[in-house]
Amino acid sequence: MKRTVLLILAAIVGFGVLFSENNAATAGEVWTTGLGAVPVNGKHPVYQSVVFLGEEISAATGGKYDIKIYHSSQLGGEREILEGVQLGTYKFGVITSSYVSAYSDAMKIFELPYLFKDYDHFIRVLRSDVAKEILATLDEHNLVGLGFAVSGVYGVSNGKRPVVKLEDMNGLKIRAMDAPIQLECLNLLGGLGIPMAFGEIYTGLQQSTIDGVLAINSGFYALRIYEVNKYLTL
């Protein structure tokens, strides 16, 4: 059976790296693989981190493994990248845990809000045997989870008003990933959770299709959301 590897990216959001073993390099051969990252641009720290990872892999193997890095949705969105890794079309991927949870119910634990006491608590969990057990649930789906990385802590932006109490969320149309727990959380807080692809966020804010975004700080910066949203609640 072909085995692909995934790195799960957990941010108080989760992220992961998946990798494929079916095309290992033979003697004298340079093994080239495409890395499907989240659909972020070249300024995003997740992309920059993956570039660094590729450089480290190449250096550690004397150039035997050449990791080609693609950003800005060149290989599709996260769902398409994940499916490509599973099929072996892409050999390596960095995928948000929200999408990986479609294959593993255990991964959904990272979708629950306010589950961790603080950032340090979260990191301890990602480095624990519990995290290894969660990654192991991907084996039966032709995916190998290499590990978790942290993308950031969620915040909510909007262009209408400061959000300092629950009532301030009422009626705000907030973009989230197409993940049921995220969307329902926004609905229960009084807003309206709207699924939207990462690359459509800026235009959606400009055209008032959405009022704000559920995202991490690096995402707000990389997409220049500060140009179209005035308020950010951590």
Short mmCIF file of C-alpha atoms in Angstrom, two decimals:
data_model
loop_
_atom_site.label_atom_id
_atom_site.label_comp_id
_atom_site.label_asym_id
_atom_site.label_seq_id
_atom_site.Cartn_x
_atom_site.Cartn_y
_atom_site.Cartn_z
CA MET A 1 0.00 0.00 0.00
CA LYS A 2 1.23 3.50 -0.80
CA ARG A 3 1.71 5.52 2.37
CA THR A 4 1.56 9.28 2.30
CA VAL A 5 2.72 11.56 5.04
CA LEU A 6 0.95 14.57 6.44
CA LEU A 7 2.14 17.27 8.80
CA ILE A 8 -0.81 18.53 10.77
CA LEU A 9 -0.75 22.19 11.52
CA ALA A 10 -2.30 22.96 14.85
CA ALA A 11 -2.93 26.45 15.84
CA ILE A 12 -5.03 26.80 18.66
CA VAL A 13 -5.73 25.93 15.20
CA GLY A 14 -4.10 22.70 14.21
CA PHE A 15 -1.77 22.02 11.31
CA GLY A 16 0.08 18.98 10.13
CA VAL A 17 2.67 17.68 7.73
CA LEU A 18 1.88 14.59 5.69
CA PHE A 19 4.52 12.82 3.61
CA SER A 20 4.63 10.08 0.96
CA GLU A 21 6.98 7.11 1.23
CA ASN A 22 6.16 5.38 -2.06
CA ASN A 23 8.82 7.23 -4.07
CA ALA A 24 11.90 7.06 -1.86
CA ALA A 25 15.13 8.05 -3.57
CA THR A 26 17.47 5.33 -4.81
CA ALA A 27 21.25 5.57 -4.89
CA GLY A 28 22.45 8.49 -6.99
CA GLU A 29 18.93 9.81 -7.56
CA VAL A 30 17.60 13.21 -6.49
CA TRP A 31 14.12 12.76 -5.06
CA THR A 32 11.95 15.76 -5.99
CA THR A 33 8.59 16.24 -4.36
CA GLY A 34 5.96 18.94 -4.41
CA LEU A 35 4.81 20.27 -1.08
CA GLY A 36 1.17 21.33 -0.96
CA ALA A 37 0.95 23.93 1.79
CA VAL A 38 -2.06 25.88 2.99
CA PRO A 39 -3.21 28.35 0.34
CA VAL A 40 -1.23 31.24 1.83
CA ASN A 41 1.07 33.64 0.05
CA GLY A 42 4.84 33.84 0.21
CA LYS A 43 4.77 36.29 3.14
CA HIS A 44 2.93 33.93 5.47
CA PRO A 45 5.11 32.49 8.27
CA VAL A 46 3.71 28.99 7.64
CA TYR A 47 5.07 29.10 4.08
CA GLN A 48 8.38 30.54 5.27
CA SER A 49 8.66 27.80 7.89
CA VAL A 50 8.13 25.13 5.27
CA VAL A 51 10.81 26.68 3.03
CA PHE A 52 13.19 26.44 6.00
CA LEU A 53 12.16 22.80 6.53
CA GLY A 54 12.92 22.02 2.90
CA GLU A 55 16.35 23.63 3.17
CA GLU A 56 17.13 21.63 6.30
CA ILE A 57 16.05 18.35 4.65
CA SER A 58 18.18 19.06 1.58
CA ALA A 59 21.22 19.94 3.69
CA ALA A 60 20.84 16.90 5.95
CA THR A 61 20.65 14.53 2.96
CA GLY A 62 23.41 16.10 0.87
CA GLY A 63 20.87 17.36 -1.68
CA LYS A 64 19.33 13.91 -2.20
CA TYR A 65 15.88 15.22 -1.31
CA ASP A 66 14.78 18.38 -3.11
CA ILE A 67 11.51 19.70 -1.71
CA LYS A 68 9.68 21.96 -4.19
CA ILE A 69 7.48 24.40 -2.30
CA TYR A 70 4.25 25.83 -3.74
CA HIS A 71 2.16 28.59 -2.18
CA SER A 72 -0.85 30.81 -2.99
CA SER A 73 -3.12 27.84 -3.87
CA GLN A 74 -0.95 26.81 -6.84
CA LEU A 75 -1.75 23.17 -6.08
CA GLY A 76 -5.33 23.84 -4.99
CA GLY A 77 -6.94 24.48 -1.64
CA GLU A 78 -6.27 22.48 1.50
CA ARG A 79 -8.95 19.90 0.73
CA GLU A 80 -7.48 19.28 -2.73
CA ILE A 81 -3.94 19.15 -1.34
CA LEU A 82 -4.97 16.63 1.31
CA GLU A 83 -6.64 14.40 -1.27
CA GLY A 84 -3.57 14.71 -3.51
CA VAL A 85 -1.29 13.59 -0.69
CA GLN A 86 -3.55 10.66 0.10
CA LEU A 87 -3.48 9.54 -3.55
CA GLY A 88 0.28 10.10 -3.85
CA THR A 89 -0.07 12.91 -6.41
CA TYR A 90 1.70 15.15 -3.91
CA LYS A 91 4.23 13.55 -1.63
CA PHE A 92 4.24 16.03 1.20
CA GLY A 93 1.68 18.43 2.60
CA VAL A 94 0.97 20.89 5.38
CA ILE A 95 -2.71 20.76 6.22
CA THR A 96 -4.83 22.43 8.88
CA SER A 97 -6.27 19.91 11.33
CA SER A 98 -9.79 21.14 10.49
CA TYR A 99 -9.55 19.42 7.11
CA VAL A 100 -7.71 16.35 8.35
CA SER A 101 -10.57 15.76 10.80
CA ALA A 102 -12.66 14.59 7.83
CA TYR A 103 -10.59 11.39 8.01
CA SER A 104 -10.14 11.12 11.76
CA ASP A 105 -12.68 11.98 14.44
CA ALA A 106 -9.82 12.21 16.95
CA MET A 107 -8.44 15.21 15.05
CA LYS A 108 -11.64 17.12 15.78
CA ILE A 109 -10.46 17.68 19.34
CA PHE A 110 -8.41 20.63 18.08
CA GLU A 111 -11.60 22.29 16.81
CA LEU A 112 -13.10 22.67 20.28
CA PRO A 113 -12.82 26.25 21.59
CA TYR A 114 -11.34 27.01 25.02
CA LEU A 115 -10.15 23.42 25.45
CA PHE A 116 -6.63 24.42 26.54
CA LYS A 117 -5.79 26.54 29.55
CA ASP A 118 -3.07 28.50 27.80
CA TYR A 119 -0.46 28.32 25.04
CA ASP A 120 2.00 26.28 27.10
CA HIS A 121 -0.70 23.73 27.87
CA PHE A 122 -1.40 23.41 24.17
CA ILE A 123 2.27 22.87 23.31
CA ARG A 124 2.62 20.18 25.98
CA VAL A 125 -0.30 18.29 24.45
CA LEU A 126 1.20 18.51 20.93
CA ARG A 127 4.44 16.99 22.23
CA SER A 128 2.75 14.25 24.24
CA ASP A 129 1.91 10.60 23.62
CA VAL A 130 -1.70 11.70 23.19
CA ALA A 131 -0.72 13.63 20.05
CA LYS A 132 1.13 10.57 18.71
CA GLU A 133 -1.99 8.47 19.26
CA ILE A 134 -4.09 11.01 17.35
CA LEU A 135 -1.64 11.04 14.42
CA ALA A 136 -1.65 7.23 14.35
CA THR A 137 -5.38 7.26 13.52
CA LEU A 138 -4.45 8.49 10.02
CA ASP A 139 -2.56 5.29 9.14
CA GLU A 140 -5.68 3.46 8.00
CA HIS A 141 -6.41 6.28 5.53
CA ASN A 142 -3.11 5.92 3.66
CA LEU A 143 -1.67 8.94 5.47
CA VAL A 144 1.27 9.18 7.83
CA GLY A 145 1.23 12.08 10.26
CA LEU A 146 4.77 13.39 10.82
CA GLY A 147 3.82 15.74 13.58
CA PHE A 148 2.06 18.89 14.68
CA ALA A 149 3.16 22.47 14.26
CA VAL A 150 1.56 25.61 15.67
CA SER A 151 0.20 28.27 13.37
CA GLY A 152 -1.20 30.69 15.92
CA VAL A 153 -4.11 31.62 18.17
CA TYR A 154 -7.49 32.52 16.74
CA GLY A 155 -8.91 36.03 16.77
CA VAL A 156 -11.98 37.65 15.20
CA SER A 157 -11.79 40.74 13.01
CA ASN A 158 -14.62 42.85 11.66
CA GLY A 159 -15.21 46.21 10.05
CA LYS A 160 -18.30 47.32 11.95
CA ARG A 161 -17.63 47.63 15.68
CA PRO A 162 -15.32 46.57 18.52
CA VAL A 163 -16.23 43.16 19.97
CA VAL A 164 -15.78 43.33 23.74
CA LYS A 165 -18.85 41.39 24.92
CA LEU A 166 -21.02 38.61 23.49
CA GLU A 167 -23.76 40.97 22.33
CA ASP A 168 -21.27 42.69 20.02
CA MET A 169 -21.09 39.52 17.92
CA ASN A 170 -24.80 39.63 17.08
CA GLY A 171 -25.43 39.55 13.34
CA LEU A 172 -21.78 39.75 12.26
CA LYS A 173 -21.03 37.62 9.20
CA ILE A 174 -17.72 35.96 10.05
CA ARG A 175 -15.68 33.85 7.65
CA ALA A 176 -14.34 30.53 8.92
CA MET A 177 -12.98 27.38 7.34
CA ASP A 178 -15.52 24.87 6.09
CA ALA A 179 -15.39 23.07 9.45
CA PRO A 180 -18.73 22.38 11.22
CA ILE A 181 -17.47 23.00 14.77
CA GLN A 182 -15.92 26.37 13.85
CA LEU A 183 -19.05 27.53 12.05
CA GLU A 184 -21.38 26.38 14.83
CA CYS A 185 -19.21 28.08 17.45
CA LEU A 186 -19.58 31.41 15.66
CA ASN A 187 -23.34 30.86 15.38
CA LEU A 188 -23.64 30.11 19.10
CA LEU A 189 -21.72 33.28 19.93
CA GLY A 190 -24.38 35.26 18.07
CA GLY A 191 -22.64 35.76 14.74
CA LEU A 192 -23.18 34.03 11.42
CA GLY A 193 -20.42 31.61 10.44
CA ILE A 194 -19.78 31.63 6.69
CA PRO A 195 -17.41 29.13 5.02
CA MET A 196 -15.13 30.76 2.47
CA ALA A 197 -11.86 29.82 0.76
CA PHE A 198 -8.75 31.55 2.10
CA GLY A 199 -7.99 33.24 -1.21
CA GLU A 200 -11.45 34.86 -1.38
CA ILE A 201 -11.34 36.59 2.02
CA TYR A 202 -9.99 40.00 0.99
CA THR A 203 -12.47 40.42 -1.85
CA GLY A 204 -15.29 39.15 0.37
CA LEU A 205 -14.51 41.87 2.91
CA GLN A 206 -14.28 44.55 0.24
CA GLN A 207 -17.67 43.58 -1.19
CA SER A 208 -19.28 43.11 2.28
CA THR A 209 -20.07 39.48 1.56
CA ILE A 210 -18.58 38.99 5.01
CA ASP A 211 -18.07 41.45 7.86
CA GLY A 212 -15.03 39.82 9.37
CA VAL A 213 -12.77 36.80 9.69
CA LEU A 214 -11.98 34.07 12.21
CA ALA A 215 -8.26 33.62 11.69
CA ILE A 216 -4.83 33.78 13.30
CA ASN A 217 -2.71 36.90 13.53
CA SER A 218 -0.28 35.79 10.82
CA GLY A 219 -3.24 35.35 8.48
CA PHE A 220 -4.51 38.87 9.19
CA TYR A 221 -1.08 40.23 8.32
CA ALA A 222 -0.37 38.08 5.24
CA LEU A 223 -3.76 38.90 3.68
CA ARG A 224 -3.56 42.58 4.70
CA ILE A 225 -6.94 42.27 6.41
CA TYR A 226 -6.06 45.38 8.43
CA GLU A 227 -6.73 47.36 5.23
CA VAL A 228 -10.40 46.36 5.14
CA ASN A 229 -11.19 45.53 8.80
CA LYS A 230 -10.78 48.09 11.57
CA TYR A 231 -11.31 45.90 14.65
CA LEU A 232 -9.56 42.78 15.94
CA THR A 233 -10.55 40.86 19.05
CA LEU A 234 -8.00 38.38 20.41
#
